[in-house]
mmCIF file of N, CA and C in Angstrom:
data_model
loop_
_atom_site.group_PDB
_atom_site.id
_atom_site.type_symbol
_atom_site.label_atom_id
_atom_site.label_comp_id
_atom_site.label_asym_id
_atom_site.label_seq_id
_atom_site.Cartn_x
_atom_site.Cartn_y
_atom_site.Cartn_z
ATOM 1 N N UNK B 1048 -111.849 -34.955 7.172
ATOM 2 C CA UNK B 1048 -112.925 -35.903 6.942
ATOM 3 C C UNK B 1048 -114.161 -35.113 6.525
ATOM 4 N N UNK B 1049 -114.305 -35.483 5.341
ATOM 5 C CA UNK B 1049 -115.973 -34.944 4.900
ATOM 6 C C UNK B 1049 -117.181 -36.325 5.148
ATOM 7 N N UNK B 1050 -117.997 -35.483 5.790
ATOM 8 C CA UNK B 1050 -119.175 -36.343 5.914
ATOM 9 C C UNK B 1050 -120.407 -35.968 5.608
ATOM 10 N N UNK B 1051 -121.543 -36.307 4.764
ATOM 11 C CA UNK B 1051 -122.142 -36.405 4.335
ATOM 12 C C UNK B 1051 -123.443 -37.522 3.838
ATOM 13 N N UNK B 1052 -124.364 -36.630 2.997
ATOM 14 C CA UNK B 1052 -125.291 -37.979 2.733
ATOM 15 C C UNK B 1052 -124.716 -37.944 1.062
ATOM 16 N N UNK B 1053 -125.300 -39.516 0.545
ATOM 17 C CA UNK B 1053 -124.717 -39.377 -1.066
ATOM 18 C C UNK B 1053 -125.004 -38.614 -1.734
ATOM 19 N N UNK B 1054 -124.744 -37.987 -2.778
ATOM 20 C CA UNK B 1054 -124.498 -36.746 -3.349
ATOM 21 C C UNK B 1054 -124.455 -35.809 -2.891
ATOM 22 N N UNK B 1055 -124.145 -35.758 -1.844
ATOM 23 C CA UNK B 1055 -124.558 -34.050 -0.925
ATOM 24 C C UNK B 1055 -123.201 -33.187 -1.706
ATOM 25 N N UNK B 1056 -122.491 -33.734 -2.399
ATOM 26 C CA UNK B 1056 -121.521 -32.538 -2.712
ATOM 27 C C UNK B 1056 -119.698 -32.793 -2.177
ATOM 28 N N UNK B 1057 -119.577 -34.110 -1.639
ATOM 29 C CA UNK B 1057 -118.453 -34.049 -0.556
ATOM 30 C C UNK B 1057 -117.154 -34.113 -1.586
ATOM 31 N N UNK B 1058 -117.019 -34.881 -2.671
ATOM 32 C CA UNK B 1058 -116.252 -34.880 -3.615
ATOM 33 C C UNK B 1058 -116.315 -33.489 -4.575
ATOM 34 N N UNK B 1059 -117.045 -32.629 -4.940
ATOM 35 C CA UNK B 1059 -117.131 -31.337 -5.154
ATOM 36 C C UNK B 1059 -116.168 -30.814 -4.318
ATOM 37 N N UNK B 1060 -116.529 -30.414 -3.230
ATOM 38 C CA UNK B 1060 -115.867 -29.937 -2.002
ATOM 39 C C UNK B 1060 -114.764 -29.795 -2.114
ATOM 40 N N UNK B 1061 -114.194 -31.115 -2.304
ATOM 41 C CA UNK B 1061 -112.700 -31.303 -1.907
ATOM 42 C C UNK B 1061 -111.752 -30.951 -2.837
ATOM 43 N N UNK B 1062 -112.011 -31.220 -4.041
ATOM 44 C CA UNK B 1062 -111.855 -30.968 -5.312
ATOM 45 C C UNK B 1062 -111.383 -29.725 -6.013
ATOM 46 N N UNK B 1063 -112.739 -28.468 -5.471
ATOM 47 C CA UNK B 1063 -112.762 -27.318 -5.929
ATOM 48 C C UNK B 1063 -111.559 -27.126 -4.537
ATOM 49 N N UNK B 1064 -111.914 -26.954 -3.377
ATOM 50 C CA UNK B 1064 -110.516 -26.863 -2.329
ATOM 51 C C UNK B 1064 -109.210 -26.996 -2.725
ATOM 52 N N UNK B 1065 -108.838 -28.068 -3.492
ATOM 53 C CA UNK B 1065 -107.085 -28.333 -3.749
ATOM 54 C C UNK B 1065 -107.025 -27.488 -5.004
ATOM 55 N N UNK B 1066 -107.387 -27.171 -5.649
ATOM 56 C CA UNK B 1066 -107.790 -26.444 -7.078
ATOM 57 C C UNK B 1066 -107.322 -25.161 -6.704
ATOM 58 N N UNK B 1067 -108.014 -24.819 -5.847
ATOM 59 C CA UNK B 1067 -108.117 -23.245 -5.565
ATOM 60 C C UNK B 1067 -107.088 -22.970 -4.483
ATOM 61 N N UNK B 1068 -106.149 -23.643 -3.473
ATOM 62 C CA UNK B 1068 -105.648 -23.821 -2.951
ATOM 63 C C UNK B 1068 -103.991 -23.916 -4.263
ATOM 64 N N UNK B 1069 -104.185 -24.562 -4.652
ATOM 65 C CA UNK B 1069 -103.029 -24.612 -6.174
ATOM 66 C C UNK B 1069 -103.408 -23.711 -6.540
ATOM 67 N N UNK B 1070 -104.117 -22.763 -7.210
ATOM 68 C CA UNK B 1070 -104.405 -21.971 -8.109
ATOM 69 C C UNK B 1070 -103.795 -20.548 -7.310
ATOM 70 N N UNK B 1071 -103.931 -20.460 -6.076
ATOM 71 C CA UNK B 1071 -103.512 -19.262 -5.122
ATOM 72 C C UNK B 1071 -102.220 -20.085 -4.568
ATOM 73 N N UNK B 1072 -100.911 -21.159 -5.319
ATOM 74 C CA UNK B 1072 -100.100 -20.766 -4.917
ATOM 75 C C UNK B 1072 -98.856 -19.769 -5.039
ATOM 76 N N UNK B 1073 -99.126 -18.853 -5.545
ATOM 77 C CA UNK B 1073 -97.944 -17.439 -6.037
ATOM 78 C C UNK B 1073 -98.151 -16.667 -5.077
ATOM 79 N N UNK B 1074 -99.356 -16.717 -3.983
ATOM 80 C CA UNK B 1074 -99.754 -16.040 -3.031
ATOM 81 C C UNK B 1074 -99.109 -16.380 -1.389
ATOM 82 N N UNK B 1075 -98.817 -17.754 -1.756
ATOM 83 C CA UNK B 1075 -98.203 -17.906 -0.234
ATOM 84 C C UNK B 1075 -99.195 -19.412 0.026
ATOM 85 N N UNK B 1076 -100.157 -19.592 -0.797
ATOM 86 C CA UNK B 1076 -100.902 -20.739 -0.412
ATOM 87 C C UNK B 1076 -99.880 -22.026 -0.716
ATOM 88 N N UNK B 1077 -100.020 -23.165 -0.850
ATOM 89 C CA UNK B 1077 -99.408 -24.027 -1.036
ATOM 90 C C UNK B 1077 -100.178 -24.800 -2.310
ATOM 91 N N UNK B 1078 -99.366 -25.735 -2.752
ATOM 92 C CA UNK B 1078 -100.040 -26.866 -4.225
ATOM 93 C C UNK B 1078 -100.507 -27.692 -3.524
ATOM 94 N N UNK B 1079 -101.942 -28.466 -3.975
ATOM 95 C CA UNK B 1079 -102.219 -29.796 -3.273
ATOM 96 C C UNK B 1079 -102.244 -30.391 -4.414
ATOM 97 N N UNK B 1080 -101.620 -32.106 -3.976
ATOM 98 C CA UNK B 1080 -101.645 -33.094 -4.776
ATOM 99 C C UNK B 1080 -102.894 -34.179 -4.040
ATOM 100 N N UNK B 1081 -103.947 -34.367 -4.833
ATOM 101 C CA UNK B 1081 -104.630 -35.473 -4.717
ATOM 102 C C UNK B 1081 -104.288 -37.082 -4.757
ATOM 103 N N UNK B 1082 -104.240 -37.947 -3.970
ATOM 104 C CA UNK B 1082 -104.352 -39.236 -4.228
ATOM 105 C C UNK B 1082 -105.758 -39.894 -3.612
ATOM 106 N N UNK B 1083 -106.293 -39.869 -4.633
ATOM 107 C CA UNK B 1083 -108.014 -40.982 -4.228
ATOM 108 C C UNK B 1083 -107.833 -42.007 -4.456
ATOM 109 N N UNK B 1084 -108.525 -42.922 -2.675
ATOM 110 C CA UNK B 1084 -108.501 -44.551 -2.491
ATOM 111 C C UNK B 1084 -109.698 -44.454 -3.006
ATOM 112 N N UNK B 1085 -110.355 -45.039 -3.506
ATOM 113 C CA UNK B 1085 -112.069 -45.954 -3.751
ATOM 114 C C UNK B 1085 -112.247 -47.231 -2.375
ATOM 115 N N UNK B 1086 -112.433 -46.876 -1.445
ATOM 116 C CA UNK B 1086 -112.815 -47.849 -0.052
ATOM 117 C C UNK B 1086 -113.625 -49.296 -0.710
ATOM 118 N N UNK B 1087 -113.859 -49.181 -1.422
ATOM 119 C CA UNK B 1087 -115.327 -50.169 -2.296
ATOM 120 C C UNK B 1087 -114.154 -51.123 -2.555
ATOM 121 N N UNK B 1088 -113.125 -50.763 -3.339
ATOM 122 C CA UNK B 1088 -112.405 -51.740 -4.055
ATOM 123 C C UNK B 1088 -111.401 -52.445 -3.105
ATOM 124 N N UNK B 1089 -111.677 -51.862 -2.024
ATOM 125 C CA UNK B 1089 -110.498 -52.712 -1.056
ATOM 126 C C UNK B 1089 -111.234 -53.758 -0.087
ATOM 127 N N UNK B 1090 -111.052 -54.917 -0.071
ATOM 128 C CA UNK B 1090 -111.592 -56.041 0.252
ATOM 129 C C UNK B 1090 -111.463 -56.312 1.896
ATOM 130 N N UNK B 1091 -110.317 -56.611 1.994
ATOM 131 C CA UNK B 1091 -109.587 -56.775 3.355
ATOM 132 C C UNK B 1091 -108.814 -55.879 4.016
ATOM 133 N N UNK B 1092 -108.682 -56.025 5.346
ATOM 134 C CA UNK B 1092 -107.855 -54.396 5.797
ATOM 135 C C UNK B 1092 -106.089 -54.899 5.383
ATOM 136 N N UNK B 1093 -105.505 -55.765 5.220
ATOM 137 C CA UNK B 1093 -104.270 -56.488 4.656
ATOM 138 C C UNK B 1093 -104.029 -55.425 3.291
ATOM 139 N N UNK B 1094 -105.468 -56.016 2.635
ATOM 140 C CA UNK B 1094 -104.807 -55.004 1.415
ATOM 141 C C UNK B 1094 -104.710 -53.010 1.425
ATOM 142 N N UNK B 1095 -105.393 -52.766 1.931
ATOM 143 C CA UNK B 1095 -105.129 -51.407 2.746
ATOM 144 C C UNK B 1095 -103.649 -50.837 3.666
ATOM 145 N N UNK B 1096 -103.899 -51.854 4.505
ATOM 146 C CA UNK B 1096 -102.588 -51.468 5.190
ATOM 147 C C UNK B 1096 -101.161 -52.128 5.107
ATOM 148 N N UNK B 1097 -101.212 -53.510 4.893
ATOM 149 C CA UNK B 1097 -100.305 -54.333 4.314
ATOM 150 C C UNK B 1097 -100.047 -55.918 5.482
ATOM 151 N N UNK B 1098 -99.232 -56.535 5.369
ATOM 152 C CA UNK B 1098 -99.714 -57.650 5.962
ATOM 153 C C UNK B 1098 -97.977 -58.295 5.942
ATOM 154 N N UNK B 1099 -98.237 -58.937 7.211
ATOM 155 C CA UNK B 1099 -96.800 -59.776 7.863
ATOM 156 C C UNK B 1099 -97.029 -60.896 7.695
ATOM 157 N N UNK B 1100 -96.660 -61.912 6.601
ATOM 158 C CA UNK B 1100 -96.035 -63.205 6.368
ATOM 159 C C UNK B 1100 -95.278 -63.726 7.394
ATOM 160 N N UNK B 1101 -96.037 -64.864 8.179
ATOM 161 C CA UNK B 1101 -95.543 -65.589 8.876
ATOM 162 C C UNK B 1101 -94.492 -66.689 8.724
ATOM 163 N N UNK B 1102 -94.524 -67.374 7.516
ATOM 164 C CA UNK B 1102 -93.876 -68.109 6.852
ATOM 165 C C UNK B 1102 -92.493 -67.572 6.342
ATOM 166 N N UNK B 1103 -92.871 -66.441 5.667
ATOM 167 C CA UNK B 1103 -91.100 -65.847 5.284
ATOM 168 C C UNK B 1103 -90.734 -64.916 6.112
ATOM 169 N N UNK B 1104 -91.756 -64.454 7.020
ATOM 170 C CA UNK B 1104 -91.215 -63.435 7.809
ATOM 171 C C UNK B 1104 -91.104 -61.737 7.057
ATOM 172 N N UNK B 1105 -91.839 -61.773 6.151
ATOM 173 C CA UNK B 1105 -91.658 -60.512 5.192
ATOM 174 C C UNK B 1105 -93.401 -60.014 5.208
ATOM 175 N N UNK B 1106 -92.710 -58.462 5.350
ATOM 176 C CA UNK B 1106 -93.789 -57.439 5.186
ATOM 177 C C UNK B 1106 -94.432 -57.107 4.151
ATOM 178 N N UNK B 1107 -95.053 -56.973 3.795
ATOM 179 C CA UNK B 1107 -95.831 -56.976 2.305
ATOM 180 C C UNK B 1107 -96.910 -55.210 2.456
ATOM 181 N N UNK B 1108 -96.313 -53.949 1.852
ATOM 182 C CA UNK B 1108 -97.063 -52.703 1.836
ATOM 183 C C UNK B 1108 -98.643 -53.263 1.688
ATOM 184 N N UNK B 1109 -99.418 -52.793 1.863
ATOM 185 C CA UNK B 1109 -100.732 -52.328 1.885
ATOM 186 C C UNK B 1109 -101.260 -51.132 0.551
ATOM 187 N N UNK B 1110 -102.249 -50.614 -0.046
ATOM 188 C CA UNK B 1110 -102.307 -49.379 -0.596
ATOM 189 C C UNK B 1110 -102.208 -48.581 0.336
ATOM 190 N N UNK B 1111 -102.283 -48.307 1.342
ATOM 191 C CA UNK B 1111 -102.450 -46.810 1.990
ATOM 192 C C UNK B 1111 -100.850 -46.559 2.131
ATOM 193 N N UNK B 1112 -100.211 -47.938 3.150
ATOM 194 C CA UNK B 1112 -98.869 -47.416 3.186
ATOM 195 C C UNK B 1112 -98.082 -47.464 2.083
ATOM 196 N N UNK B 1113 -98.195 -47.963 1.104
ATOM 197 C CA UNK B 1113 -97.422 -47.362 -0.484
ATOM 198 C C UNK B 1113 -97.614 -46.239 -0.453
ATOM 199 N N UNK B 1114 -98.915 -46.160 -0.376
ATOM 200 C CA UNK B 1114 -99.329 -44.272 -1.051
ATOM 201 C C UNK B 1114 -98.126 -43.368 -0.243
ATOM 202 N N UNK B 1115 -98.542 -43.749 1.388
ATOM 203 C CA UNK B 1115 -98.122 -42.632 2.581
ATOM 204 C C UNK B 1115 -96.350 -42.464 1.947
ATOM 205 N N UNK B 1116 -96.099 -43.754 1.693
ATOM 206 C CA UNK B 1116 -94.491 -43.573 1.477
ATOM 207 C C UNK B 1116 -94.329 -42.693 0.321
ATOM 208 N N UNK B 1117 -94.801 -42.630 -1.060
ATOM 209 C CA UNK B 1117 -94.081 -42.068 -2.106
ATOM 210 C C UNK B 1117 -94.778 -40.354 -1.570
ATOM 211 N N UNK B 1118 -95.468 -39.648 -0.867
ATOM 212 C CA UNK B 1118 -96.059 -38.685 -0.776
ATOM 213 C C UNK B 1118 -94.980 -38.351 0.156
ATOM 214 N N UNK B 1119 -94.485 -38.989 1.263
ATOM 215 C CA UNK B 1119 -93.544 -38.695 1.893
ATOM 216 C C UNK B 1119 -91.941 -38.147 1.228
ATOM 217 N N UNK B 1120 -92.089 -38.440 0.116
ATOM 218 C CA UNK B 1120 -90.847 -38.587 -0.731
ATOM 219 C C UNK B 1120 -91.036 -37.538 -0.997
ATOM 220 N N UNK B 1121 -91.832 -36.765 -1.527
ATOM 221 C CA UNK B 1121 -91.839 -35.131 -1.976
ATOM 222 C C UNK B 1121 -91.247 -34.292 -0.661
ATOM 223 N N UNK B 1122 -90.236 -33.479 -0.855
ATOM 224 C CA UNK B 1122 -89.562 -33.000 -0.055
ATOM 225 C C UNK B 1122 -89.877 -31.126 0.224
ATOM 226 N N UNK B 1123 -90.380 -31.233 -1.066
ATOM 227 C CA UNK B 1123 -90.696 -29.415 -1.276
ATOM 228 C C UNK B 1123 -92.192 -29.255 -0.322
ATOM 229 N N UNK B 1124 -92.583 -28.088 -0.215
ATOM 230 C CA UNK B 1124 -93.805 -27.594 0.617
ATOM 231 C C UNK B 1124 -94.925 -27.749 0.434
ATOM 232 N N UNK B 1125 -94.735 -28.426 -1.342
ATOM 233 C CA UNK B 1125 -96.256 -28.723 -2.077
ATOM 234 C C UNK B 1125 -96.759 -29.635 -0.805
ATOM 235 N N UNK B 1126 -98.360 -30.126 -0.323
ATOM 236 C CA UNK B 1126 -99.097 -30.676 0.689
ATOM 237 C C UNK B 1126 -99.818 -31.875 -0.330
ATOM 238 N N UNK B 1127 -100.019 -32.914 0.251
ATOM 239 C CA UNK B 1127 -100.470 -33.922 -0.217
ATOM 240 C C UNK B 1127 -101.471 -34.632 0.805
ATOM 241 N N UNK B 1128 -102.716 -35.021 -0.330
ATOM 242 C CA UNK B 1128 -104.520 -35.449 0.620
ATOM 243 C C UNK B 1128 -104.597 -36.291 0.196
ATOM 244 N N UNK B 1129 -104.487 -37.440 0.750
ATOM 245 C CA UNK B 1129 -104.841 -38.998 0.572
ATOM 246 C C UNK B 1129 -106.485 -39.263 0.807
ATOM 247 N N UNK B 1130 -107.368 -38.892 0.318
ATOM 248 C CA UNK B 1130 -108.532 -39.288 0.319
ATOM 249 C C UNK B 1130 -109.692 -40.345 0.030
ATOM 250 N N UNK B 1131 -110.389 -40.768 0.915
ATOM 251 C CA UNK B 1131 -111.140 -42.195 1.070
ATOM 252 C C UNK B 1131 -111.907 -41.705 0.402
ATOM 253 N N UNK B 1132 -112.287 -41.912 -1.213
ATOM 254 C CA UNK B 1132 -113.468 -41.178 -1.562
ATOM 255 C C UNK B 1132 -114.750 -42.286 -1.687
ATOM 256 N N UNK B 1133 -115.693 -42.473 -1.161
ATOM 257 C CA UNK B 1133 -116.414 -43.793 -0.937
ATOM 258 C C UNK B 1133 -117.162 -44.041 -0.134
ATOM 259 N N UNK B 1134 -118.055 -45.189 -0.002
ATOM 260 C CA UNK B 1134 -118.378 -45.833 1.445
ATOM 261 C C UNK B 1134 -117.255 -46.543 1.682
ATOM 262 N N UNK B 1135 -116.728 -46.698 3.021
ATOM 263 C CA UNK B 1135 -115.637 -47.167 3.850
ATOM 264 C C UNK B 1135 -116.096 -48.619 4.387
ATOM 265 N N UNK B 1136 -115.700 -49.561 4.216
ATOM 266 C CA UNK B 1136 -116.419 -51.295 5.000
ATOM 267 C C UNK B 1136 -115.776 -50.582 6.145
ATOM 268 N N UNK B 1137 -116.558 -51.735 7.269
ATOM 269 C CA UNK B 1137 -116.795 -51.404 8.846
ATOM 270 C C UNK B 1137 -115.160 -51.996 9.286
ATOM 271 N N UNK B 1138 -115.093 -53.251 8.131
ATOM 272 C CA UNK B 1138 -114.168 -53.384 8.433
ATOM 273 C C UNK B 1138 -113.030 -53.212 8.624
ATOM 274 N N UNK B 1139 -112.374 -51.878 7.797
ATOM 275 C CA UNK B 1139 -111.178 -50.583 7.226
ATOM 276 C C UNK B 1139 -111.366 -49.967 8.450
ATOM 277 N N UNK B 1140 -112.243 -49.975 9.134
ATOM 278 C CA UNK B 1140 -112.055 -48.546 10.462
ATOM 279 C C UNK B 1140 -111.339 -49.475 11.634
#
């Protein structure tokens, strides 16, 4: 978790980190793969995490748990950062 004030740099940060982190992997470091949420664009926590239909009885993914699943699918050592890049609603926490 990076925290910060706006522009202080937190998306810089993270950025130049997986970069350079990939860039030193022949060294023993590992590859990072980025996936950035935008918190702004997600409305309800349903669409974030996903949501149980009472009526059919069916689960419906969320973005986060889509994401978590296909990142899970990579099997090799490469590391994967799901990052909230954004203001977060009160309501997502």
């Amino acid at each position: 978790m990076l925290v910060g004030p706006t522009g202080g740099g937190k998306t810089s940060v993270y950025k130049v980190l997986s970069r350079s982190l990939t860039s030193l992997s022949k060294e023993g470091f590992y590859k990072v793969h980025l996936h950035v949420l935008n918190p702004k664009s997600i409305k309800i926590p349903s669409q974030l995490y996903g949501d149980y239909n009472e009526s059919t009885h069916e689960w419906s993914d969320g973005i986060l748990a889509y994401t978590v699943r296909e990142c899970v699918k990579d099997q090799t050592s490469e590391k994967h950062w799901i990052m909230f890049d954004g203001p977060v609603h009160a309501l997502l926490i």
